Amino acid sequence: MREASPNLTFVPACLPPDPVEVEELQRFVSNSKRLFVMTGAGISTESGIPDYRSEGVGLYARTDRRPVQHAEFIRSASARQRYWARNFVGWPQFSSHQPNKAHLVLRDWEKLGKLHWLVTQNVDALHTKAGSQRMTELHGCTHRVFCLACGDRILRSELQEHFEALNPTWKAEALDVAPDGDVFLTDEQVCNFQVPACRKCGGILKPDVTFFGDTVSQEKVRFVHHRLAESDSMLVAGSSMQVYSGYRFALAAREKKLPIAVLNIGPTRLDHFASLKLNSRCGELLPLILSGLKLFLQGLISERGKLQEAAVRSSAEGTRRGQQASHRSNHTKAIAEIMPKAQQSLHIHHVFICSSRSLDRGAGKHSQILGVCSKFGYSSFC
């Protein structure tokens, strides 16, 4: 997985993060034990994918194009032909986009046990590419396609091969790709494009996304509400929350009196009731939060490996230094106990510290771990 270099073409102008904002968000995240995160198109703009509504740089501000409507796609063969022709042209560029620092940070928060559940309104698969697992794609994902008749599923990359086989001489150029992979083509370009049917039943193929005018399934809505009920705070990143399918969860969080933080360039529907509002780039501000704990744990893992190597060397010196080797072995076992439990704690919000009398610097290391755990909102036990 490659990390995208910051691409600011579709990012609205904003000031660098204010140190006060960094501290406020640090405190917000540190105080959370089960953070519920919702992301929108604004988190992917730094990967080179435009959003719809940002002033000056969003798709609506730059063009008069609008995304396909669900009812139009279902009832009109010409609408499906137009959609798939445009999607076919835009797919190589759209599918090549990579996660940026914001996506990777949220993946790391999940590993650290801070992020309880992630809900994305995006259909670009960048959270999946980043490695997030505790996640719901609220509006689906363009990387999957299914048959409306029999439900058979196929990867979008595989469908691209079928398109190419059916349209060997058809060509068009992608000038500007929308958040859903759509591009602009003229009617003359579209009219000769051939669309494949379902390989099993000959039915209509549709991307596994919720088009505008459609609704998210009640099963998925209930599932997300359950994950929200298990959470103790909510962070919205890169979304103005104009679409009700996502906004409803912010309303539910407010009803539960959960603290809500919003990180978005420009106004949102939550500004009047959010506990914290920050106007910064997601990929610039989020990496500054909780990074210290991640670096500390990485250092501890490295130290564990060095201690294990030292124990192996000392045990080879023979029986003359057997007692010393035994002490070192105990030292190694103690550290070996720290990391699995610490890594396990990344999912239960505690860091367990094991100490040994044979550790000359045990008290210092103990204090250091306690200090870091306390700073980042983790409890610890000896």
GROMACS .gro file of C-alpha atoms in nm:
model
  382
    1MET     CA    1   0.000   0.000   0.000
    2ARG     CA    2   0.143   0.336  -0.106
    3GLU     CA    3   0.076   0.661   0.073
    4ALA     CA    4  -0.045   0.943  -0.146
    5SER     CA    5   0.167   1.258  -0.156
    6PRO     CA    6  -0.047   1.556  -0.055
    7ASN     CA    7  -0.242   1.678  -0.358
    8LEU     CA    8  -0.401   2.013  -0.279
    9THR     CA    9  -0.573   2.068  -0.615
   10PHE     CA   10  -0.916   1.997  -0.467
   11VAL     CA   11  -0.849   2.113  -0.110
   12PRO     CA   12  -1.011   2.445  -0.010
   13ALA     CA   13  -0.778   2.716   0.112
   14CYS     CA   14  -0.720   2.712   0.487
   15LEU     CA   15  -0.466   2.818   0.746
   16PRO     CA   16  -0.214   2.574   0.897
   17PRO     CA   17  -0.330   2.401   1.218
   18ASP     CA   18  -0.345   2.630   1.518
   19PRO     CA   19  -0.145   2.488   1.813
   20VAL     CA   20  -0.448   2.553   2.031
   21GLU     CA   21  -0.663   2.346   1.794
   22VAL     CA   22  -0.409   2.065   1.802
   23GLU     CA   23  -0.415   2.066   2.181
   24GLU     CA   24  -0.796   2.074   2.192
   25LEU     CA   25  -0.831   1.780   1.955
   26GLN     CA   26  -0.555   1.594   2.140
   27ARG     CA   27  -0.751   1.635   2.461
   28PHE     CA   28  -1.076   1.532   2.292
   29VAL     CA   29  -0.929   1.210   2.151
   30SER     CA   30  -0.733   1.133   2.468
   31ASN     CA   31  -1.048   1.157   2.678
   32SER     CA   32  -1.226   0.912   2.451
   33LYS     CA   33  -1.204   0.539   2.513
   34ARG     CA   34  -1.436   0.428   2.231
   35LEU     CA   35  -1.424   0.687   1.955
   36PHE     CA   36  -1.680   0.677   1.674
   37VAL     CA   37  -1.545   0.841   1.357
   38MET     CA   38  -1.740   0.946   1.049
   39THR     CA   39  -1.554   1.058   0.738
   40GLY     CA   40  -1.664   1.231   0.420
   41ALA     CA   41  -1.524   1.337   0.085
   42GLY     CA   42  -1.306   1.601   0.250
   43ILE     CA   43  -1.073   1.335   0.389
   44SER     CA   44  -0.994   1.211   0.036
   45THR     CA   45  -0.934   1.545  -0.135
   46GLU     CA   46  -0.567   1.529  -0.035
   47SER     CA   47  -0.548   1.202  -0.231
   48GLY     CA   48  -0.653   1.391  -0.544
   49ILE     CA   49  -1.026   1.305  -0.540
   50PRO     CA   50  -1.255   1.611  -0.550
   51ASP     CA   51  -1.553   1.649  -0.322
   52TYR     CA   52  -1.892   1.780  -0.427
   53ARG     CA   53  -1.955   2.091  -0.219
   54SER     CA   54  -1.630   2.268  -0.124
   55GLU     CA   55  -1.627   2.634  -0.221
   56GLY     CA   56  -1.423   2.703  -0.532
   57VAL     CA   57  -1.279   2.353  -0.578
   58GLY     CA   58  -1.572   2.113  -0.531
   59LEU     CA   59  -1.740   1.949  -0.830
   60TYR     CA   60  -2.054   2.162  -0.796
   61ALA     CA   61  -1.848   2.483  -0.787
   62ARG     CA   62  -1.640   2.397  -1.094
   63THR     CA   63  -1.897   2.232  -1.321
   64ASP     CA   64  -2.269   2.197  -1.376
   65ARG     CA   65  -2.241   1.818  -1.360
   66ARG     CA   66  -2.449   1.626  -1.111
   67PRO     CA   67  -2.417   1.260  -1.006
   68VAL     CA   68  -2.652   1.001  -1.152
   69GLN     CA   69  -2.985   0.957  -0.975
   70HIS     CA   70  -3.093   0.612  -0.859
   71ALA     CA   71  -3.434   0.616  -1.030
   72GLU     CA   72  -3.282   0.729  -1.360
   73PHE     CA   73  -3.023   0.448  -1.353
   74ILE     CA   74  -3.286   0.183  -1.279
   75ARG     CA   75  -3.543   0.282  -1.541
   76SER     CA   76  -3.330   0.404  -1.832
   77ALA     CA   77  -3.100   0.189  -2.045
   78SER     CA   78  -2.948   0.504  -2.198
   79ALA     CA   79  -2.876   0.641  -1.849
   80ARG     CA   80  -2.696   0.317  -1.761
   81GLN     CA   81  -2.502   0.329  -2.086
   82ARG     CA   82  -2.396   0.689  -2.014
   83TYR     CA   83  -2.302   0.606  -1.655
   84TRP     CA   84  -2.092   0.302  -1.743
   85ALA     CA   85  -1.919   0.471  -2.038
   86ARG     CA   86  -1.813   0.760  -1.816
   87ASN     CA   87  -1.720   0.526  -1.533
   88PHE     CA   88  -1.516   0.308  -1.771
   89VAL     CA   89  -1.310   0.609  -1.880
   90GLY     CA   90  -1.260   0.738  -1.528
   91TRP     CA   91  -1.184   0.403  -1.364
   92PRO     CA   92  -0.807   0.377  -1.429
   93GLN     CA   93  -0.743   0.715  -1.270
   94PHE     CA   94  -1.001   0.681  -0.993
   95SER     CA   95  -0.887   0.334  -0.885
   96SER     CA   96  -0.522   0.442  -0.874
   97HIS     CA   97  -0.573   0.691  -0.590
   98GLN     CA   98  -0.396   0.602  -0.267
   99PRO     CA   99  -0.472   0.673   0.102
  100ASN     CA  100  -0.323   0.987   0.249
  101LYS     CA  101  -0.194   1.054   0.601
  102ALA     CA  102  -0.546   1.100   0.740
  103HIS     CA  103  -0.656   0.752   0.630
  104LEU     CA  104  -0.340   0.599   0.777
  105VAL     CA  105  -0.383   0.781   1.108
  106LEU     CA  106  -0.736   0.646   1.151
  107ARG     CA  107  -0.605   0.297   1.079
  108ASP     CA  108  -0.340   0.350   1.348
  109TRP     CA  109  -0.599   0.478   1.597
  110GLU     CA  110  -0.788   0.155   1.541
  111LYS     CA  111  -0.475  -0.045   1.620
  112LEU     CA  112  -0.412   0.168   1.929
  113GLY     CA  113  -0.762   0.092   2.056
  114LYS     CA  114  -0.882   0.452   2.039
  115LEU     CA  115  -1.108   0.416   1.738
  116HIS     CA  116  -1.405   0.193   1.818
  117TRP     CA  117  -1.577   0.219   1.479
  118LEU     CA  118  -1.527   0.407   1.154
  119VAL     CA  119  -1.812   0.497   0.921
  120THR     CA  120  -1.723   0.649   0.586
  121GLN     CA  121  -1.962   0.815   0.346
  122ASN     CA  122  -1.702   0.776   0.070
  123VAL     CA  123  -1.712   0.510  -0.201
  124ASP     CA  124  -1.341   0.531  -0.295
  125ALA     CA  125  -1.210   0.234  -0.088
  126LEU     CA  126  -0.921   0.443   0.050
  127HIS     CA  127  -0.991   0.339   0.411
  128THR     CA  128  -0.980  -0.025   0.299
  129LYS     CA  129  -0.655   0.036   0.114
  130ALA     CA  130  -0.516   0.195   0.430
  131GLY     CA  131  -0.595  -0.119   0.628
  132SER     CA  132  -0.894  -0.013   0.839
  133GLN     CA  133  -1.105  -0.310   0.950
  134ARG     CA  134  -1.354  -0.183   1.210
  135MET     CA  135  -1.541   0.005   0.942
  136THR     CA  136  -1.872   0.047   0.761
  137GLU     CA  137  -1.891   0.188   0.409
  138LEU     CA  138  -2.222   0.368   0.455
  139HIS     CA  139  -2.279   0.434   0.085
  140GLY     CA  140  -2.104   0.123  -0.047
  141CYS     CA  141  -1.795   0.105  -0.264
  142THR     CA  142  -1.733   0.156  -0.636
  143HIS     CA  143  -1.481  -0.130  -0.634
  144ARG     CA  144  -1.770  -0.380  -0.622
  145VAL     CA  145  -2.051  -0.444  -0.872
  146PHE     CA  146  -2.362  -0.660  -0.838
  147CYS     CA  147  -2.655  -0.782  -1.047
  148LEU     CA  148  -2.993  -0.629  -0.967
  149ALA     CA  149  -3.169  -0.952  -1.067
  150CYS     CA  150  -2.972  -1.240  -0.914
  151GLY     CA  151  -2.735  -1.059  -0.677
  152ASP     CA  152  -2.418  -1.204  -0.832
  153ARG     CA  153  -2.114  -0.995  -0.741
  154ILE     CA  154  -1.803  -0.907  -0.935
  155LEU     CA  155  -1.502  -0.687  -0.872
  156ARG     CA  156  -1.505  -0.358  -1.060
  157SER     CA  157  -1.153  -0.432  -1.187
  158GLU     CA  158  -1.281  -0.754  -1.344
  159LEU     CA  159  -1.571  -0.571  -1.506
  160GLN     CA  160  -1.322  -0.330  -1.662
  161GLU     CA  161  -1.181  -0.623  -1.858
  162HIS     CA  162  -1.530  -0.708  -1.988
  163PHE     CA  163  -1.577  -0.346  -2.096
  164GLU     CA  164  -1.247  -0.355  -2.284
  165ALA     CA  165  -1.340  -0.681  -2.458
  166LEU     CA  166  -1.676  -0.541  -2.572
  167ASN     CA  167  -1.533  -0.204  -2.679
  168PRO     CA  168  -1.191  -0.277  -2.833
  169THR     CA  169  -1.183   0.034  -3.054
  170TRP     CA  170  -1.385   0.272  -2.836
  171LYS     CA  171  -1.177   0.554  -2.685
  172ALA     CA  172  -1.238   0.866  -2.479
  173GLU     CA  173  -1.024   1.080  -2.253
  174ALA     CA  174  -1.084   1.146  -1.882
  175LEU     CA  175  -1.039   1.515  -1.812
  176ASP     CA  176  -1.189   1.548  -1.465
  177VAL     CA  177  -1.294   1.257  -1.242
  178ALA     CA  178  -1.577   1.304  -0.990
  179PRO     CA  179  -1.586   1.163  -0.633
  180ASP     CA  180  -1.764   0.851  -0.763
  181GLY     CA  181  -1.530   0.797  -1.060
  182ASP     CA  182  -1.761   0.968  -1.310
  183VAL     CA  183  -1.623   1.180  -1.598
  184PHE     CA  184  -1.788   1.405  -1.855
  185LEU     CA  185  -1.850   1.263  -2.203
  186THR     CA  186  -2.062   1.391  -2.492
  187ASP     CA  187  -2.367   1.203  -2.615
  188GLU     CA  188  -2.180   1.128  -2.939
  189GLN     CA  189  -1.903   0.956  -2.745
  190VAL     CA  190  -2.145   0.749  -2.539
  191CYS     CA  191  -2.384   0.625  -2.809
  192ASN     CA  192  -2.165   0.339  -2.934
  193PHE     CA  193  -2.048   0.214  -2.596
  194GLN     CA  194  -2.143  -0.147  -2.518
  195VAL     CA  195  -2.246  -0.244  -2.163
  196PRO     CA  196  -2.209  -0.606  -2.046
  197ALA     CA  197  -2.493  -0.788  -1.872
  198CYS     CA  198  -2.470  -1.017  -1.570
  199ARG     CA  199  -2.252  -1.318  -1.650
  200LYS     CA  200  -2.497  -1.553  -1.473
  201CYS     CA  201  -2.848  -1.435  -1.558
  202GLY     CA  202  -2.812  -1.152  -1.810
  203GLY     CA  203  -2.948  -0.898  -1.562
  204ILE     CA  204  -2.858  -0.533  -1.506
  205LEU     CA  205  -2.525  -0.458  -1.338
  206LYS     CA  206  -2.501  -0.177  -1.085
  207PRO     CA  207  -2.209  -0.051  -0.877
  208ASP     CA  208  -2.243  -0.146  -0.511
  209VAL     CA  209  -2.307   0.213  -0.405
  210THR     CA  210  -2.603   0.413  -0.284
  211PHE     CA  211  -2.684   0.656  -0.564
  212PHE     CA  212  -2.836   0.995  -0.493
  213GLY     CA  213  -3.209   0.948  -0.447
  214ASP     CA  214  -3.168   0.600  -0.301
  215THR     CA  215  -3.162   0.507   0.068
  216VAL     CA  216  -2.919   0.318   0.287
  217SER     CA  217  -3.055  -0.020   0.394
  218GLN     CA  218  -3.223  -0.030   0.734
  219GLU     CA  219  -3.004  -0.324   0.831
  220LYS     CA  220  -2.691  -0.114   0.779
  221VAL     CA  221  -2.844   0.185   0.959
  222ARG     CA  222  -2.930  -0.029   1.262
  223PHE     CA  223  -2.580  -0.178   1.264
  224VAL     CA  224  -2.419   0.167   1.268
  225HIS     CA  225  -2.656   0.286   1.543
  226HIS     CA  226  -2.545  -0.012   1.753
  227ARG     CA  227  -2.178   0.080   1.703
  228LEU     CA  228  -2.257   0.439   1.797
  229ALA     CA  229  -2.437   0.321   2.112
  230GLU     CA  230  -2.116   0.143   2.214
  231SER     CA  231  -1.911   0.461   2.170
  232ASP     CA  232  -1.839   0.748   2.407
  233SER     CA  233  -1.762   1.030   2.159
  234MET     CA  234  -1.788   1.117   1.791
  235LEU     CA  235  -1.543   1.274   1.547
  236VAL     CA  236  -1.655   1.394   1.204
  237ALA     CA  237  -1.367   1.439   0.958
  238GLY     CA  238  -1.397   1.590   0.612
  239SER     CA  239  -1.774   1.620   0.586
  240SER     CA  240  -2.022   1.905   0.587
  241MET     CA  241  -2.286   1.645   0.681
  242GLN     CA  242  -2.535   1.782   0.431
  243VAL     CA  243  -2.665   1.435   0.345
  244TYR     CA  244  -2.914   1.297   0.595
  245SER     CA  245  -2.786   0.939   0.570
  246GLY     CA  246  -2.480   1.050   0.767
  247TYR     CA  247  -2.630   1.345   0.955
  248ARG     CA  248  -2.878   1.119   1.138
  249PHE     CA  249  -2.590   0.963   1.335
  250ALA     CA  250  -2.471   1.304   1.451
  251LEU     CA  251  -2.826   1.375   1.570
  252ALA     CA  252  -2.825   1.042   1.754
  253ALA     CA  253  -2.491   1.127   1.914
  254ARG     CA  254  -2.629   1.462   2.030
  255GLU     CA  255  -2.936   1.289   2.174
  256LYS     CA  256  -2.705   1.057   2.368
  257LYS     CA  257  -2.514   1.366   2.487
  258LEU     CA  258  -2.188   1.240   2.338
  259PRO     CA  259  -1.916   1.499   2.284
  260ILE     CA  260  -1.880   1.572   1.911
  261ALA     CA  261  -1.573   1.714   1.736
  262VAL     CA  262  -1.583   1.832   1.375
  263LEU     CA  263  -1.275   1.864   1.154
  264ASN     CA  264  -1.373   2.019   0.822
  265ILE     CA  265  -1.273   2.314   0.607
  266GLY     CA  266  -1.586   2.526   0.589
  267PRO     CA  267  -1.922   2.522   0.768
  268THR     CA  268  -2.115   2.205   0.853
  269ARG     CA  269  -2.464   2.119   0.977
  270LEU     CA  270  -2.315   2.034   1.317
  271ASP     CA  271  -2.144   2.364   1.390
  272HIS     CA  272  -2.419   2.490   1.620
  273PHE     CA  273  -2.409   2.188   1.852
  274ALA     CA  274  -2.059   2.038   1.812
  275SER     CA  275  -1.837   2.043   2.121
  276LEU     CA  276  -1.536   2.132   1.907
  277LYS     CA  277  -1.504   2.268   1.550
  278LEU     CA  278  -1.171   2.284   1.367
  279ASN     CA  279  -1.101   2.428   1.022
  280SER     CA  280  -0.794   2.239   0.905
  281ARG     CA  281  -0.688   1.978   0.654
  282CYS     CA  282  -0.749   1.627   0.784
  283GLY     CA  283  -0.415   1.504   0.653
  284GLU     CA  284  -0.232   1.786   0.826
  285LEU     CA  285  -0.399   1.788   1.167
  286LEU     CA  286  -0.484   1.424   1.240
  287PRO     CA  287  -0.122   1.298   1.220
  288LEU     CA  288  -0.037   1.531   1.509
  289ILE     CA  289  -0.278   1.353   1.743
  290LEU     CA  290  -0.169   1.053   1.952
  291SER     CA  291   0.147   1.012   1.744
  292GLY     CA  292   0.359   1.009   2.060
  293LEU     CA  293   0.203   0.688   2.194
  294LYS     CA  294   0.249   0.511   1.862
  295LEU     CA  295   0.619   0.604   1.850
  296PHE     CA  296   0.669   0.495   2.211
  297LEU     CA  297   0.514   0.153   2.154
  298GLN     CA  298   0.723   0.104   1.841
  299GLY     CA  299   1.033   0.180   2.047
  300LEU     CA  300   0.927  -0.066   2.315
  301ILE     CA  301   0.880  -0.339   2.055
  302SER     CA  302   1.229  -0.268   1.923
  303GLU     CA  303   1.374  -0.283   2.275
  304ARG     CA  304   1.203  -0.615   2.336
  305GLY     CA  305   1.376  -0.762   2.032
  306LYS     CA  306   1.716  -0.638   2.145
  307LEU     CA  307   1.667  -0.783   2.494
  308GLN     CA  308   1.570  -1.120   2.350
  309GLU     CA  309   1.886  -1.125   2.137
  310ALA     CA  310   2.097  -1.036   2.442
  311ALA     CA  311   1.939  -1.319   2.642
  312VAL     CA  312   2.026  -1.571   2.371
  313ARG     CA  313   2.387  -1.454   2.366
  314SER     CA  314   2.419  -1.463   2.744
  315SER     CA  315   2.277  -1.815   2.770
  316ALA     CA  316   2.550  -1.937   2.536
  317GLU     CA  317   2.828  -1.829   2.776
  318GLY     CA  318   2.790  -2.151   2.976
  319THR     CA  319   2.714  -2.261   3.327
  320ARG     CA  320   2.974  -2.026   3.486
  321ARG     CA  321   2.736  -1.739   3.433
  322GLY     CA  322   2.420  -1.944   3.454
  323GLN     CA  323   2.268  -1.739   3.733
  324GLN     CA  324   2.326  -1.415   3.545
  325ALA     CA  325   2.182  -1.567   3.230
  326SER     CA  326   1.880  -1.677   3.430
  327HIS     CA  327   1.828  -1.321   3.552
  328ARG     CA  328   1.854  -1.193   3.198
  329SER     CA  329   1.611  -1.460   3.087
  330ASN     CA  330   1.367  -1.341   3.352
  331HIS     CA  331   1.424  -0.986   3.229
  332THR     CA  332   1.346  -1.094   2.875
  333LYS     CA  333   1.036  -1.286   2.985
  334ALA     CA  334   0.916  -0.979   3.171
  335ILE     CA  335   0.954  -0.760   2.863
  336ALA     CA  336   0.806  -1.037   2.649
  337GLU     CA  337   0.499  -1.020   2.869
  338ILE     CA  338   0.475  -0.643   2.832
  339MET     CA  339   0.430  -0.627   2.458
  340PRO     CA  340   0.166  -0.895   2.389
  341LYS     CA  341  -0.043  -0.752   2.670
  342ALA     CA  342   0.027  -0.398   2.556
  343GLN     CA  343  -0.063  -0.492   2.201
  344GLN     CA  344  -0.374  -0.668   2.327
  345SER     CA  345  -0.452  -0.357   2.526
  346LEU     CA  346  -0.469  -0.160   2.206
  347HIS     CA  347  -0.816  -0.311   2.177
  348ILE     CA  348  -0.918  -0.286   2.545
  349HIS     CA  349  -0.769   0.052   2.632
  350HIS     CA  350  -0.525  -0.058   2.905
  351VAL     CA  351  -0.150  -0.105   2.906
  352PHE     CA  352  -0.029  -0.377   3.142
  353ILE     CA  353   0.321  -0.331   3.287
  354CYS     CA  354   0.519  -0.628   3.417
  355SER     CA  355   0.834  -0.560   3.618
  356SER     CA  356   1.115  -0.770   3.758
  357ARG     CA  357   1.349  -0.705   4.051
  358SER     CA  358   1.638  -0.800   3.825
  359LEU     CA  359   1.567  -0.493   3.610
  360ASP     CA  360   1.816  -0.232   3.721
  361ARG     CA  361   1.621   0.039   3.543
  362GLY     CA  362   1.279  -0.114   3.605
  363ALA     CA  363   1.151   0.175   3.813
  364GLY     CA  364   1.251   0.429   3.552
  365LYS     CA  365   1.093   0.233   3.267
  366HIS     CA  366   0.783   0.178   3.478
  367SER     CA  367   0.749   0.551   3.542
  368GLN     CA  368   0.805   0.631   3.175
  369ILE     CA  369   0.530   0.395   3.062
  370LEU     CA  370   0.293   0.524   3.328
  371GLY     CA  371   0.358   0.880   3.216
  372VAL     CA  372   0.290   0.809   2.850
  373CYS     CA  373  -0.021   0.605   2.926
  374SER     CA  374  -0.158   0.882   3.143
  375LYS     CA  375  -0.082   1.148   2.881
  376PHE     CA  376  -0.274   0.967   2.610
  377GLY     CA  377  -0.572   0.857   2.815
  378TYR     CA  378  -0.477   0.494   2.887
  379SER     CA  379  -0.488   0.334   3.229
  380SER     CA  380  -0.213   0.097   3.342
  381PHE     CA  381  -0.164  -0.185   3.589
  382CYS     CA  382   0.141  -0.357   3.739
   0.00000   0.00000   0.00000
